[in-house]
Coordinates of C-alpha atoms in Angstrom, one line a residue:
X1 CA 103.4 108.1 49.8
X2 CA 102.3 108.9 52.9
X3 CA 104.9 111.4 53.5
X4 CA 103.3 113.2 50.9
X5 CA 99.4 114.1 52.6
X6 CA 98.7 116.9 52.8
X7 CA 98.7 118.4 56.7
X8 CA 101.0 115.1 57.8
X9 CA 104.1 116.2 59.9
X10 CA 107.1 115.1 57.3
X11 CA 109.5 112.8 60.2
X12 CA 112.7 114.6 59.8
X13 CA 115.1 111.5 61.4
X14 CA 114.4 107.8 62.1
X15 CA 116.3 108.0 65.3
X16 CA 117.9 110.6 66.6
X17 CA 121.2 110.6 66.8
X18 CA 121.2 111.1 70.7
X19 CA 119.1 108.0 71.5
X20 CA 121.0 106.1 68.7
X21 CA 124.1 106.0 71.2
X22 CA 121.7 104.4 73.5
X23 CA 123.9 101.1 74.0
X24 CA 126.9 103.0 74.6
X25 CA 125.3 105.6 76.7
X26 CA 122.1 104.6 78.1
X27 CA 121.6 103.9 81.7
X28 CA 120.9 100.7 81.0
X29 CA 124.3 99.8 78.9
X30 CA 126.3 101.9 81.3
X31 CA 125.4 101.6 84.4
X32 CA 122.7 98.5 85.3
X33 CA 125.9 95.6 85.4
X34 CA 127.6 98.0 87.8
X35 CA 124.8 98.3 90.0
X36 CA 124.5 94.5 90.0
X37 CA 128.2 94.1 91.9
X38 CA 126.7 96.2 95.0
X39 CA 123.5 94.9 96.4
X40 CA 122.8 98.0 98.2
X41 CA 123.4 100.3 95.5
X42 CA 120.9 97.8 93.3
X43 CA 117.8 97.7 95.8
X44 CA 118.3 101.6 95.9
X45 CA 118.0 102.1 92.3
X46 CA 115.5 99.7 91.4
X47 CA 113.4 99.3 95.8
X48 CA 114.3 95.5 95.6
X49 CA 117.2 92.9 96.0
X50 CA 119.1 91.9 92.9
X51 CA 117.8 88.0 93.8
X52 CA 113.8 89.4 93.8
X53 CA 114.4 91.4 90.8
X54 CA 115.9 88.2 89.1
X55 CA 112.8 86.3 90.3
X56 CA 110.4 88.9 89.1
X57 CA 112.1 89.2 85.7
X58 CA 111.3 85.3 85.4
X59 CA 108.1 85.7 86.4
X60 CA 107.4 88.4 83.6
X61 CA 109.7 87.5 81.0
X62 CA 107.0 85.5 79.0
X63 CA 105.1 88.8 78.1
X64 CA 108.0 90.9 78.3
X65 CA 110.2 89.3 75.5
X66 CA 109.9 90.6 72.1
X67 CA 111.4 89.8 68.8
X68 CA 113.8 91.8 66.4
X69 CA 112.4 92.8 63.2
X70 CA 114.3 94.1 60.0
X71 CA 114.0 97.4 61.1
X72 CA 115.2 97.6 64.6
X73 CA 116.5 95.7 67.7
X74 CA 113.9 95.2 70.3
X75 CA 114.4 96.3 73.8
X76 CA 114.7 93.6 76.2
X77 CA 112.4 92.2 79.0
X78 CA 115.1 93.4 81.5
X79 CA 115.7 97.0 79.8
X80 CA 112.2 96.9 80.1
X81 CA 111.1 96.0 83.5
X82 CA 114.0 98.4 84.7
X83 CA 112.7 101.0 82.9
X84 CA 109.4 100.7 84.6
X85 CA 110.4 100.3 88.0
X86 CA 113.0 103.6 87.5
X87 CA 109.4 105.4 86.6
X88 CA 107.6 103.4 90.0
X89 CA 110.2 104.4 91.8
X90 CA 111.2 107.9 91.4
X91 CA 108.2 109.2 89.4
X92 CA 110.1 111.3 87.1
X93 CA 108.7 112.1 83.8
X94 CA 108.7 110.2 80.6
X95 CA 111.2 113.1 79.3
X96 CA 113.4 112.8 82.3
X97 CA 113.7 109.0 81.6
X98 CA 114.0 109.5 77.7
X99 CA 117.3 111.2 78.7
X100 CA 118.7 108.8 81.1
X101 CA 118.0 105.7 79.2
X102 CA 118.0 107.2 75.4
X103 CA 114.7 105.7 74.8
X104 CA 112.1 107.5 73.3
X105 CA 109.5 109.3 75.0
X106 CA 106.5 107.6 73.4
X107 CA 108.4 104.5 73.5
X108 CA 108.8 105.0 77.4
X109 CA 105.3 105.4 77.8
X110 CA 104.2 102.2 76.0
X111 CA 107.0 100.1 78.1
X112 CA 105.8 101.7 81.3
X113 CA 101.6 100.8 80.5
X114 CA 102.4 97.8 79.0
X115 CA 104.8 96.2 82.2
X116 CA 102.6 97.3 84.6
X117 CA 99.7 95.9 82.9
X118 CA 101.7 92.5 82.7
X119 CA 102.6 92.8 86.3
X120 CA 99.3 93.0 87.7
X121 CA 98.0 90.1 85.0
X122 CA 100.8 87.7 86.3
X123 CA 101.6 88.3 89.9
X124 CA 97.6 89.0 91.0
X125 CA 97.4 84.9 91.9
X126 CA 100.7 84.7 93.6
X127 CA 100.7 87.8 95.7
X128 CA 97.2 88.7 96.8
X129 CA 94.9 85.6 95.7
X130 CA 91.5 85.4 96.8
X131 CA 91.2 84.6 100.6
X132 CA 89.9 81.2 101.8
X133 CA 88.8 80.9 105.3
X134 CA 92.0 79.1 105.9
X135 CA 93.8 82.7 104.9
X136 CA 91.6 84.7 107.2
X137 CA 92.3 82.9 109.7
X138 CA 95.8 83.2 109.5
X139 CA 95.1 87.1 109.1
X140 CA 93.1 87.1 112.3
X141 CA 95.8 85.4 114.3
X142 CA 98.3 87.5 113.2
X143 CA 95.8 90.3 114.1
X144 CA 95.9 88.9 117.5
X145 CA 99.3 88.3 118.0
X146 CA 100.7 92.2 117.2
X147 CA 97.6 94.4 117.8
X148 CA 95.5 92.3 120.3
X149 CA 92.6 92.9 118.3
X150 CA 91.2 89.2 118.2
X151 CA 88.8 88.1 115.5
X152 CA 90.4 90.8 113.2
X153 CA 90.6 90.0 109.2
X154 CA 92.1 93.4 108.3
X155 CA 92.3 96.9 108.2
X156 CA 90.1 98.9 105.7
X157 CA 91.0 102.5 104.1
X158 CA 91.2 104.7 101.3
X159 CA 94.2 106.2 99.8
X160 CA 94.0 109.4 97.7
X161 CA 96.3 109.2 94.7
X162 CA 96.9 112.6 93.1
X163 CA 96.5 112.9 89.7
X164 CA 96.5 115.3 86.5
X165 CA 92.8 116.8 86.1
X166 CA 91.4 114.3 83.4
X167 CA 89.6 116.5 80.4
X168 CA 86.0 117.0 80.9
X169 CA 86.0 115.3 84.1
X170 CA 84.3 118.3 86.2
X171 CA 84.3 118.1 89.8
X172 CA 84.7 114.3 90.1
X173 CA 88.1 113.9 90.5
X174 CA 88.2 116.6 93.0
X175 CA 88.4 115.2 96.8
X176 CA 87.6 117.0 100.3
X177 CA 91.8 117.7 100.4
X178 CA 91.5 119.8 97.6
X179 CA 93.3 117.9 95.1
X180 CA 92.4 115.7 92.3
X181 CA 92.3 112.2 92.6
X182 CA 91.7 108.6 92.1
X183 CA 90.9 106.0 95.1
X184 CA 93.0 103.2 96.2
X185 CA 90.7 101.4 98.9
X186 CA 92.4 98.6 100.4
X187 CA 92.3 95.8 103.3
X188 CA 95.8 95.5 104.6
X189 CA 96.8 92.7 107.0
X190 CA 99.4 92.6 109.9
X191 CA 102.2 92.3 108.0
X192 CA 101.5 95.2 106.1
X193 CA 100.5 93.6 102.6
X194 CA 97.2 94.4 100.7
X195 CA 95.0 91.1 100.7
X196 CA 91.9 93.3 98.4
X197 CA 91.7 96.4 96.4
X198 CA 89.6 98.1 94.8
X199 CA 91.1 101.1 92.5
X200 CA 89.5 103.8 90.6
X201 CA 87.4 105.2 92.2
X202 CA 86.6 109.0 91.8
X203 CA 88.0 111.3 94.7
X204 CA 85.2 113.1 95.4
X205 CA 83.0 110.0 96.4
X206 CA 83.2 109.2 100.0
X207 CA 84.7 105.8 101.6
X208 CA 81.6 104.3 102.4
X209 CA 80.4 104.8 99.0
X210 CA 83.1 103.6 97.0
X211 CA 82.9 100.1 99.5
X212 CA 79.2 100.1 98.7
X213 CA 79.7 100.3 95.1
X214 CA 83.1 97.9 94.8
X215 CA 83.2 94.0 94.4
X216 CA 84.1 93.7 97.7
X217 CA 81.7 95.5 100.0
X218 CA 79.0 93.7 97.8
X219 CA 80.4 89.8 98.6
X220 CA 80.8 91.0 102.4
X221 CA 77.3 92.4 102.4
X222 CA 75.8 88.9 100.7
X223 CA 78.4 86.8 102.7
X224 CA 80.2 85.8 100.1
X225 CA 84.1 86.2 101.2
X226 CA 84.2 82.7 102.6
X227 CA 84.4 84.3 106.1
X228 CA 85.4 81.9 108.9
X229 CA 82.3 81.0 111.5
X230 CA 82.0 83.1 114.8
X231 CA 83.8 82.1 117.7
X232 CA 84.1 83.1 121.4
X233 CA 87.1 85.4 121.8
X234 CA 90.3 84.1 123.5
X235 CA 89.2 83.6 127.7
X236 CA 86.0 84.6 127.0
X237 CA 82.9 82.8 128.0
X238 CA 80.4 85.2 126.2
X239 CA 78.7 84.9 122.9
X240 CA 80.5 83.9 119.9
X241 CA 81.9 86.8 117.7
X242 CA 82.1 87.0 113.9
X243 CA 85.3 87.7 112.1
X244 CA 85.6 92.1 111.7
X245 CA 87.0 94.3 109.0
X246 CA 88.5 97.2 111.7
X247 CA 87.9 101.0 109.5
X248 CA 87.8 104.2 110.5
X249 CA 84.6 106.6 110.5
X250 CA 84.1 107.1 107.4
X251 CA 82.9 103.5 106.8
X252 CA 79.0 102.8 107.9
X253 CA 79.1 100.0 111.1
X254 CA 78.1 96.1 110.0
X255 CA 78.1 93.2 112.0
X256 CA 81.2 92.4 109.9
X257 CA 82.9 95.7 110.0
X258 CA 83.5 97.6 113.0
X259 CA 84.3 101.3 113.3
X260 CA 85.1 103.9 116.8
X261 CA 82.2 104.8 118.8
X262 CA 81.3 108.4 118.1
X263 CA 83.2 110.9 120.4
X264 CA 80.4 112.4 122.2
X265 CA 79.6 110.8 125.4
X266 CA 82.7 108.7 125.6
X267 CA 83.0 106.5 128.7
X268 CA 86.5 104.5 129.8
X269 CA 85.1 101.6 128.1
X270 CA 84.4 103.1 124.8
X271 CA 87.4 105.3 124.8
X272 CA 89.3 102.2 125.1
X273 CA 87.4 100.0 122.2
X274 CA 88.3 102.8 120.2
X275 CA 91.7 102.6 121.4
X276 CA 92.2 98.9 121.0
X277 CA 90.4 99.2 117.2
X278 CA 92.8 102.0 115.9
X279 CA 95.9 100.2 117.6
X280 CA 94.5 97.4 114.6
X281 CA 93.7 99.8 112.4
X282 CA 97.3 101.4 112.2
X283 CA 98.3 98.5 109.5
X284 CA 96.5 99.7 106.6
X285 CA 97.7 103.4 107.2
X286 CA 101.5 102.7 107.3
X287 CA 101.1 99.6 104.5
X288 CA 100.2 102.5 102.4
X289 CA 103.2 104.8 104.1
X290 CA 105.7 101.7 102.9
X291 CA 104.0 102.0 99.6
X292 CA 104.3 105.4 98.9
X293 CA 107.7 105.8 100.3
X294 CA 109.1 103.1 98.4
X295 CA 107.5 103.3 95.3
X296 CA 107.7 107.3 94.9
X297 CA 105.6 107.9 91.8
X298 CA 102.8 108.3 94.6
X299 CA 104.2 111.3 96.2
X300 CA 103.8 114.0 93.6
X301 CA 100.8 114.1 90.5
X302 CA 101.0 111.0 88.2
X303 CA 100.8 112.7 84.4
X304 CA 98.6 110.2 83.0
X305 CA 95.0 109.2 82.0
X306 CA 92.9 107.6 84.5
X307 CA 93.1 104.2 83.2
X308 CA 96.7 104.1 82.8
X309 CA 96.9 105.6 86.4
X310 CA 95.2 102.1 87.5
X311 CA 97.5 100.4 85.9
X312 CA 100.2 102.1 88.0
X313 CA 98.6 101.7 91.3
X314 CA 97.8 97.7 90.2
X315 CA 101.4 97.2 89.3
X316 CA 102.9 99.2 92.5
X317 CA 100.0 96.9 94.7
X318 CA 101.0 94.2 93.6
X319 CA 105.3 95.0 93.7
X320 CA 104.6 96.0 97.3
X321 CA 103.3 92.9 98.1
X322 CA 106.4 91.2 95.8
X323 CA 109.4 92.8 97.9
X324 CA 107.1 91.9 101.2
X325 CA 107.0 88.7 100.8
X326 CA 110.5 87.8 99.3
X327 CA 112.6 90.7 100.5
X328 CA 111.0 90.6 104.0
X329 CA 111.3 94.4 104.0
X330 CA 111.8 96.0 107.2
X331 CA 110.2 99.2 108.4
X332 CA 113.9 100.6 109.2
X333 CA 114.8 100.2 105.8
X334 CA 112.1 102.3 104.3
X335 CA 112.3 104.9 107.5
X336 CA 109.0 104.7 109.4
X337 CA 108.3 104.0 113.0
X338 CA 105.7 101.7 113.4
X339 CA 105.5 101.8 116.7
X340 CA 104.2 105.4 117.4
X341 CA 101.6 106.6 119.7
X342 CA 98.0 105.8 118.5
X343 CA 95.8 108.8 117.4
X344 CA 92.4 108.7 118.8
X345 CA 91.4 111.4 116.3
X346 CA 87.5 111.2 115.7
X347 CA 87.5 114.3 113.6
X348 CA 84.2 113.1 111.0
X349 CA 81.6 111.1 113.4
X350 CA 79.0 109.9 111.4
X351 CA 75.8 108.4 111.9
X352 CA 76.2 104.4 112.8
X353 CA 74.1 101.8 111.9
X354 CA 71.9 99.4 113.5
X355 CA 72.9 96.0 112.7
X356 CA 76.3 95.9 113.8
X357 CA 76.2 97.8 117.4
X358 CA 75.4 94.5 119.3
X359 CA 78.5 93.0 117.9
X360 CA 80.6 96.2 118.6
X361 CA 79.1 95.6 122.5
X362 CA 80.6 92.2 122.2
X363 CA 84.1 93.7 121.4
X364 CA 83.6 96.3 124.2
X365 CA 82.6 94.6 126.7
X366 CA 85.5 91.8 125.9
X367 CA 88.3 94.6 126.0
X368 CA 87.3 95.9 128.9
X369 CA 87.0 92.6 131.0
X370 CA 90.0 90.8 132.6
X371 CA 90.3 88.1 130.0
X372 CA 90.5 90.9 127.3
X373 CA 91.9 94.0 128.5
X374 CA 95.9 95.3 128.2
X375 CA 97.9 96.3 131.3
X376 CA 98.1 99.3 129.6
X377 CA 95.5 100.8 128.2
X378 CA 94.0 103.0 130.4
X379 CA 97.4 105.0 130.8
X380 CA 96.8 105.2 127.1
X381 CA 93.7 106.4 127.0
X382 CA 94.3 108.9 129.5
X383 CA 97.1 110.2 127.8
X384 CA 100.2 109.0 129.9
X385 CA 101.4 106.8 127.2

């Protein structure tokens, strides 16, 4: 028997008799058809509508339905997908949850892996499929439309997730804040949603490196993200202009990605391409400000390996996304102002490149002509605004 080896921990109970009670004192049993008859309550507990979270639960159900056995009742795809977003959402611990849903632990941690793991298989091609040039350029218009930035197909960052020191890992993990951490890099559109990732990546390595090295700064460096042709800009009669990836300095300049001029030597015309650039480059910062504050697992350590901490950040990615497009979250709900001032902070100036400085000319020379230029930007680049 194998209660008998030598060395092997004898199992004292089956179940314990505290999470035996779980159907008649488990969240879940107790409280989740309560929270159904208050739709406010519901999208608090769970950062979604009752209708979306019906529609996701559909959409998952497939890989999240399991059969009883002889031995025990399996938990259900609902049970389960609650359980995962309680841990997305608050970020307690695995032994906080055991005690609120009289699950246990190890059985937390396999629903938690697994559902986000099925979330990211099974809502990657409806929420953030890969872009056609029909989709960027209904990105750049919407570019246009709320940040005046015209030829625009997103905003590019990286996102520091902290995480637990991984064993034997070294220095890798550890980032310029001082922290461990894993990379979320991510273009972000005007409507705040992700439209590429790329996660993993270690937190010391740099954000040029890490798009160097990733799927998609290799298909924009062969041309191969089925990028719309150039085109003049709106009113302009100048050269045409190729579609831009707006970033910060941390990113090298391309002809296809555009970052601020250094801040040495800064004229009215470059202070105010760098204006108009960061004005569009606002989106990816607060799409991951709604992502963090919504799904709050991101604001403290996640307690985890490093591949099931990319299976967090694919599942929250791709949840964001979810409640964007079907809950058409607002920024009052989650309590950010989108509309505050624009930093011009050009803290770490780097060394540009070559090839893209003529097409960077092309954008500064547009914003600062009549056809291009806001009645108000040189109040905000002299700090009136």
């Amino acid at each position: 028997m194998l209660d008998d080896e030598p060395g092997r921990k004898r199992r004292r109970l089956w179940v314990h008799p505290i999470v035996a009670q779980r159907q008649q004192k488990g969240q879940f049993h107790k409280l989740f058809n309560d929270l159904r008859q208050d739709s406010n309550k519901f999208k608090s507990y769970c950062r979604m509508s009752i209708e979306t979270f019906d529609h996701l639960l559909i959409c998952l159900h497939p890989d999240l339905n399991f059969v009883d056995t002889s031995m025990r009742r399996s938990i259900s795809a609902e049970q389960r997908l609650l359980v995962t977003l309680r841990f997305l959402a608050t970020g307690n611990s695995f032994a906080s949850l055991h005690f609120e849903f009289l699950l246990g632990i190890s059985t937390i941690s396999g629903i938690v892996c697994h559902t986000c793991k099925v979330i990211w298989q099974r809502l990657r091609e409806a929420v953030m499929p890969t872009p056609a040039a029909a989709d960027w350029l209904r990105i750049a218009a919407g570019f246009n439309q709320s940040a005046q930035f015209p030829n625009c197909i997103g905003a590019l960052d990286g996102k520091h997730i902290r995480v637990k020191k991984p064993s034997h890992s070294g220095s890798r993990y550890f980032n310029y804040k001082q922290y461990f951490s894993v990379v979320l890099m991510a273009l972000a559109d005007s409507d705040y949603k992700f439209v590429i990732v790329d996660i993993g990546a270690y937190g010391s390595t740099s954000d040029s490196r890490i798009l160097s090295a990733s799927r998609m700064g290799e298909r924009l460096r062969q041309n191969q993200l089925a990028l719309p042709e150039p085109s003049r800009l709106p009113g302009s009669a100048g050269p045409p202009a190729p579609f831009v990836i707006v970033a910060d300095e941390g990113f090298a300049l391309s002809p296809h990605l555009m970052r601020p001029f250094p801040r040495r030597d800064l004229d009215d015309r470059k202070r105010i391409f760098n204006y108009r650039l960061t004005r569009a480059r606002r989106y990816v910062e607060c799409a991951f400000g709604i992502l963090s504050s919504k799904w709050r697992v991101f604001q403290s350590s996640i307690q985890m390996k490093p591949d099931n901490v990319t299976l967090v950040i694919q599942a929250c990615v791709m949840l964001h996304n979810f409640t964007r497009i079907h809950d058409a979250s607002t920024d009052a709900d989650l309590g950010l102002n989108m509309t505050s001032s624009v930093s011009l902070d050009l803290s770490r100036p780097g060394q540009p490149g070559t090839a893209g400085l003529a097409v960077r000319e092309i954008f500064a020379d547009y914003f600062s002509s009549p056809e291009g230029a806001l009645s108000w930007q040189m109040d905000a680049i002299r700090g009136s605004r």
